[in-house]
């Protein structure tokens, strides 16, 4: 029995080498390098005998790498790199060579910072969940092609406003971090899905209601006081209606009148005027007063809600209109892909 065990142990090395050589040979012809679940601590030296520069997809997931292998950074044609479930702490600067990379998965690793060099890649999907990130670099704004960003299950306490400069971003997952709020500039994003659940947010900023493209808003498991939990559980439309009412109350509290408020006041005053040819000057006076009041309201004051959009009925139609339907279709297509 002891002899047979010894024979088995001595045969493990050559078998693994032959298996890897087969994988590299196949990758050289197919463009798909599959090293998934091989318990590798470093990139196999046997790969040097093969031309893998045309590799399109490389899966290095569920190994024991402590950094992204530099050898992979020489795969000039690489479009998709999967490195989740390793022990990766660093990303080499030479990753900037991967100028065709559109999808990168570094989830379930030990990254404590996101290297700025990653922000110079044409990434469309970036997955960084379950790491140790406590912030995102300002250079993230240079990810001008990014559509889907997942930084859930980290230790991020604040978001850089530069994140809000990514015009292509449609899906943002911030679940289970240490956020207490979101930057007001977030409304510049054309998000379809926003997940801010399991953070430390106690109040939603009323400005969030202006995100017309948003379809899915997830705020569960936060210590939210406003809106109340009964409203949050009913979903995005009810949350936005509540935030609309909060915005209107704040506007009135600060003496800010919307354009619709001004129109209603002057129309009421005009209805008391006598009708006739002699009333033409009064009509001109009405127009002059209306324009003057509108200018006064806008001068030096940031009106929190736009013209005509401050009323609940208009807002509700805005959040439930065809724009949302179109965005929903895009989200479904993306998930199917």
Coordinates of C-alpha atoms in Angstrom, one line a residue:
X1 CA 0.0 0.0 0.0
X2 CA 2.8 2.4 0.9
X3 CA 4.5 1.7 -2.5
X4 CA 1.3 2.6 -4.4
X5 CA 0.8 5.9 -2.6
X6 CA 4.4 6.9 -3.3
X7 CA 3.9 6.1 -7.0
X8 CA 0.7 8.2 -7.1
X9 CA 2.5 11.2 -5.4
X10 CA 5.4 11.2 -7.8
X11 CA 3.0 11.1 -10.8
X12 CA 1.1 14.3 -9.8
X13 CA 3.7 16.8 -11.0
X14 CA 4.0 15.4 -14.6
X15 CA 0.2 14.9 -14.9
X16 CA -0.4 18.6 -14.0
X17 CA 2.3 19.8 -16.4
X18 CA 0.8 17.7 -19.2
X19 CA -2.6 19.1 -18.3
X20 CA -1.4 22.7 -18.4
X21 CA 0.4 22.1 -21.7
X22 CA -2.8 20.9 -23.2
X23 CA -4.6 24.0 -21.9
X24 CA -2.0 26.3 -23.4
X25 CA -2.0 24.5 -26.7
X26 CA -5.8 24.8 -26.9
X27 CA -5.7 28.5 -25.9
X28 CA -3.2 29.2 -28.6
X29 CA -5.7 28.0 -31.2
X30 CA -9.0 29.0 -29.6
X31 CA -8.2 32.3 -27.9
X32 CA -9.7 31.1 -24.6
X33 CA -7.3 30.5 -21.7
X34 CA -9.0 28.5 -19.0
X35 CA -7.0 28.2 -15.7
X36 CA -10.1 28.2 -13.5
X37 CA -9.7 26.4 -10.1
X38 CA -6.1 25.2 -10.6
X39 CA -4.9 26.3 -7.2
X40 CA -2.0 28.2 -8.9
X41 CA 0.2 30.6 -6.9
X42 CA 2.1 31.8 -9.9
X43 CA 1.6 31.8 -13.6
X44 CA 2.9 28.6 -15.1
X45 CA 6.3 28.9 -16.8
X46 CA 5.2 26.3 -19.4
X47 CA 3.1 29.1 -21.0
X48 CA 6.3 30.7 -22.4
X49 CA 6.5 28.0 -25.1
X50 CA 3.1 29.1 -26.6
X51 CA 2.0 32.2 -28.4
X52 CA -0.9 33.5 -26.3
X53 CA -0.8 37.1 -27.4
X54 CA -4.1 36.7 -29.4
X55 CA -6.0 35.4 -26.3
X56 CA -9.4 37.1 -26.1
X57 CA -10.7 35.6 -22.8
X58 CA -8.6 34.5 -19.8
X59 CA -10.1 32.9 -16.7
X60 CA -7.8 32.8 -13.8
X61 CA -10.5 32.6 -11.1
X62 CA -10.4 30.5 -8.0
X63 CA -6.6 30.2 -7.7
X64 CA -4.1 31.6 -5.2
X65 CA -2.6 34.5 -7.1
X66 CA -1.5 37.4 -4.9
X67 CA -1.3 39.8 -7.9
X68 CA -2.5 39.9 -11.4
X69 CA 0.2 37.9 -13.3
X70 CA 2.4 40.2 -15.5
X71 CA 2.4 37.5 -18.1
X72 CA -1.3 38.1 -18.7
X73 CA -0.5 41.8 -19.4
X74 CA 1.2 40.7 -22.5
X75 CA -2.0 39.3 -24.1
X76 CA -2.4 42.4 -26.3
X77 CA -5.8 41.2 -27.7
X78 CA -7.4 40.4 -24.3
X79 CA -11.0 41.6 -24.0
X80 CA -12.2 39.7 -20.9
X81 CA -10.1 38.9 -17.8
X82 CA -11.7 37.0 -14.9
X83 CA -9.6 36.9 -11.7
X84 CA -12.3 36.5 -9.0
X85 CA -11.7 34.4 -5.9
X86 CA -7.9 34.8 -5.6
X87 CA -5.8 36.6 -3.0
X88 CA -4.9 39.5 -5.2
X89 CA -3.5 42.5 -3.4
X90 CA -1.9 44.4 -6.2
X91 CA -2.3 45.1 -9.9
X92 CA 0.9 45.7 -11.9
X93 CA 1.4 48.9 -13.8
X94 CA 1.9 46.9 -17.0
X95 CA -1.9 46.2 -17.1
X96 CA -2.1 49.4 -19.0
X97 CA -0.9 47.4 -22.0
X98 CA -4.4 45.7 -22.2
X99 CA -5.9 48.4 -24.4
X100 CA -8.6 46.0 -25.7
X101 CA -9.8 45.0 -22.3
X102 CA -13.6 45.7 -21.9
X103 CA -14.5 43.4 -18.9
X104 CA -12.5 42.9 -15.7
X105 CA -13.6 40.9 -12.7
X106 CA -11.4 41.3 -9.6
X107 CA -14.2 40.4 -7.1
X108 CA -13.4 38.4 -3.9
X109 CA -9.8 39.4 -3.6
X110 CA -7.9 41.6 -1.1
X111 CA -7.5 44.9 -2.9
X112 CA -7.2 47.8 -0.5
X113 CA -6.9 50.4 -3.3
X114 CA -7.8 50.7 -7.0
X115 CA -4.6 51.5 -8.9
X116 CA -5.1 54.6 -11.2
X117 CA -3.5 52.6 -14.1
X118 CA -6.8 50.6 -14.4
X119 CA -8.6 53.9 -15.2
X120 CA -6.7 54.2 -18.4
X121 CA -8.3 51.0 -19.9
X122 CA -11.4 51.0 -22.2
X123 CA -13.4 49.0 -19.6
X124 CA -17.2 48.7 -20.0
X125 CA -17.7 46.3 -17.0
X126 CA -15.6 46.5 -13.8
X127 CA -16.4 44.2 -10.9
X128 CA -14.7 44.8 -7.6
X129 CA -17.1 43.4 -5.0
X130 CA -15.8 41.8 -1.8
X131 CA -12.5 43.5 -1.5
X132 CA -11.1 45.9 1.1
X133 CA -11.5 49.2 -0.8
X134 CA -12.1 52.2 1.4
X135 CA -12.3 54.7 -1.5
X136 CA -12.2 55.1 -5.3
X137 CA -9.5 57.2 -7.1
X138 CA -10.3 60.5 -8.7
X139 CA -8.9 59.1 -11.9
X140 CA -12.0 56.9 -12.2
X141 CA -13.5 59.7 -14.4
X142 CA -11.2 58.5 -17.2
X143 CA -13.1 55.3 -17.5
X144 CA -15.1 57.0 -20.3
X145 CA -16.6 53.7 -21.6
X146 CA -17.7 52.2 -18.3
X147 CA -21.3 51.0 -18.2
X148 CA -21.4 48.7 -15.2
X149 CA -19.5 49.3 -11.9
X150 CA -19.8 46.9 -9.0
X151 CA -18.0 47.9 -5.8
X152 CA -20.4 46.2 -3.4
X153 CA -19.2 44.7 -0.1
X154 CA -16.2 47.0 0.5
X155 CA -15.5 49.7 3.1
X156 CA -16.1 52.8 1.0
X157 CA -17.3 55.7 3.1
X158 CA -17.6 58.4 0.4
X159 CA -17.7 58.6 -3.4
X160 CA -15.5 61.0 -5.4
X161 CA -17.6 63.5 -7.4
X162 CA -15.4 62.5 -10.4
X163 CA -17.4 59.3 -10.6
X164 CA -20.4 61.3 -11.7
X165 CA -18.5 62.5 -14.8
X166 CA -18.8 59.0 -16.4
X167 CA -21.6 59.7 -18.9
X168 CA -21.8 56.0 -20.1
X169 CA -22.5 54.6 -16.6
X170 CA -25.9 52.9 -16.4
X171 CA -25.5 50.3 -13.5
X172 CA -24.0 51.2 -10.2
X173 CA -23.8 48.8 -7.3
X174 CA -22.8 50.3 -3.9
X175 CA -24.3 47.7 -1.7
X176 CA -22.9 47.0 1.7
X177 CA -20.4 49.8 2.2
X178 CA -20.1 52.6 4.8
X179 CA -21.8 55.4 2.8
X180 CA -23.7 57.9 4.8
X181 CA -24.9 59.8 1.7
X182 CA -24.4 60.1 -2.1
X183 CA -23.0 63.2 -3.9
X184 CA -25.6 65.5 -5.4
X185 CA -23.7 65.3 -8.7
X186 CA -25.0 61.7 -9.0
X187 CA -28.0 63.0 -10.8
X188 CA -25.8 63.8 -13.8
X189 CA -25.5 60.0 -14.4
X190 CA -28.0 58.3 -16.7
X191 CA -28.3 55.4 -14.3
X192 CA -30.9 52.6 -15.0
X193 CA -30.1 50.7 -11.8
X194 CA -28.7 52.1 -8.5
X195 CA -28.1 49.9 -5.5
X196 CA -27.3 51.7 -2.2
X197 CA -28.6 49.0 0.2
X198 CA -26.9 48.0 3.4
X199 CA -25.1 51.3 4.0
X200 CA -25.4 53.9 6.7
X201 CA -27.7 56.3 4.8
X202 CA -30.3 57.9 7.1
X203 CA -31.9 60.3 4.6
X204 CA -32.3 60.3 0.8
X205 CA -31.5 63.6 -0.9
X206 CA -34.6 65.0 -2.6
X207 CA -32.5 65.7 -5.6
X208 CA -32.5 62.0 -6.4
X209 CA -36.0 62.4 -7.8
X210 CA -34.6 64.1 -10.8
X211 CA -32.9 60.9 -12.1
X212 CA -35.4 60.4 -14.9
X213 CA -33.6 57.4 -16.4
X214 CA -33.6 55.3 -13.2
X215 CA -35.7 52.2 -13.2
X216 CA -34.5 50.2 -10.2
X217 CA -33.6 51.9 -6.9
X218 CA -32.6 49.6 -4.1
X219 CA -32.3 51.2 -0.6
X220 CA -33.0 48.2 1.7
X221 CA -31.3 47.7 5.1
X222 CA -30.3 51.4 5.7
X223 CA -31.3 53.3 8.8
X224 CA -33.4 55.6 6.6
X225 CA -35.7 58.0 8.4
X226 CA -36.8 60.0 5.3
X227 CA -38.6 58.6 3.4
X228 CA -40.1 56.3 6.0
X229 CA -39.6 52.6 5.6
X230 CA -43.3 52.1 4.5
X231 CA -42.5 54.3 1.5
X232 CA -39.2 52.7 0.7
X233 CA -40.7 49.3 0.6
X234 CA -43.1 50.4 -2.1
X235 CA -40.4 51.1 -4.6
X236 CA -38.9 53.8 -6.7
X237 CA -42.0 55.7 -7.9
X238 CA -43.3 56.1 -4.3
X239 CA -39.9 57.1 -3.1
X240 CA -39.7 59.8 -5.8
X241 CA -43.2 61.1 -5.1
X242 CA -42.2 61.5 -1.4
X243 CA -39.0 63.3 -2.3
X244 CA -41.0 65.6 -4.6
X245 CA -43.2 66.6 -1.7
X246 CA -40.2 67.2 0.5
X247 CA -38.6 69.4 -2.2
X248 CA -41.8 71.4 -2.5
X249 CA -42.0 72.0 1.2
X250 CA -38.4 73.1 1.3
X251 CA -38.9 75.5 -1.6
X252 CA -41.9 77.1 0.2
X253 CA -40.0 77.2 3.5
X254 CA -37.2 79.2 1.8
X255 CA -39.7 81.4 -0.2
X256 CA -38.8 79.9 -3.5
X257 CA -41.5 80.0 -6.1
X258 CA -41.5 77.7 -9.1
X259 CA -42.5 79.0 -12.5
X260 CA -45.9 77.3 -12.3
X261 CA -46.5 79.0 -8.9
X262 CA -45.9 82.4 -10.6
X263 CA -48.2 81.6 -13.5
X264 CA -51.0 80.6 -11.2
X265 CA -50.7 83.8 -9.1
X266 CA -50.7 86.1 -12.2
X267 CA -53.5 84.2 -13.9
X268 CA -55.6 84.6 -10.8
X269 CA -54.9 88.3 -10.7
X270 CA -55.7 88.7 -14.4
X271 CA -59.1 87.0 -14.0
X272 CA -60.1 89.9 -11.8
X273 CA -59.4 92.5 -14.5
X274 CA -62.2 93.8 -16.7
X275 CA -62.3 92.4 -20.2
X276 CA -62.1 94.9 -23.1
X277 CA -59.9 96.9 -25.4
X278 CA -58.9 99.2 -22.6
X279 CA -57.4 96.2 -20.8
X280 CA -54.5 95.8 -23.3
X281 CA -52.1 97.8 -21.1
X282 CA -53.0 95.5 -18.2
X283 CA -52.2 92.5 -20.3
X284 CA -48.8 94.0 -21.1
X285 CA -48.3 94.8 -17.4
X286 CA -49.1 91.2 -16.5
X287 CA -46.5 89.9 -18.9
X288 CA -43.9 92.4 -17.5
X289 CA -44.7 91.4 -13.9
X290 CA -44.6 87.8 -14.7
X291 CA -41.2 88.0 -16.5
X292 CA -39.9 90.2 -13.7
X293 CA -41.0 87.8 -11.0
X294 CA -39.5 84.9 -12.9
X295 CA -36.2 86.6 -13.2
X296 CA -36.2 87.5 -9.5
X297 CA -36.9 83.9 -8.5
X298 CA -34.0 82.7 -10.6
X299 CA -31.5 85.4 -9.7
X300 CA -29.2 84.3 -7.0
X301 CA -31.4 81.4 -6.1
X302 CA -31.0 77.8 -7.1
X303 CA -34.5 76.7 -7.8
X304 CA -34.7 73.1 -6.6
X305 CA -37.3 71.9 -9.1
X306 CA -37.6 72.7 -12.8
X307 CA -40.4 74.5 -14.6
X308 CA -43.7 72.6 -14.7
X309 CA -42.1 69.6 -13.1
X310 CA -42.7 70.4 -9.5
X311 CA -46.3 69.0 -9.4
X312 CA -46.8 65.4 -8.3
X313 CA -48.9 64.4 -11.3
X314 CA -46.3 65.7 -13.8
X315 CA -43.5 64.1 -11.8
X316 CA -45.3 60.7 -11.6
X317 CA -45.8 60.7 -15.4
X318 CA -42.1 61.6 -15.8
X319 CA -41.0 58.6 -13.7
X320 CA -43.4 56.2 -15.4
X321 CA -43.1 57.4 -19.0
X322 CA -41.6 55.8 -22.1
X323 CA -38.1 56.8 -21.2
X324 CA -38.2 54.4 -18.3
X325 CA -39.7 51.6 -20.5
X326 CA -36.9 52.1 -23.0
X327 CA -34.2 52.0 -20.3
X328 CA -35.9 48.9 -18.8
X329 CA -35.5 47.2 -22.2
X330 CA -31.8 48.1 -22.3
X331 CA -31.3 46.7 -18.8
X332 CA -33.0 43.4 -19.7
X333 CA -30.9 43.1 -22.9
X334 CA -27.8 43.7 -20.9
X335 CA -28.7 41.1 -18.3
X336 CA -29.4 38.6 -21.1
X337 CA -26.0 39.2 -22.6

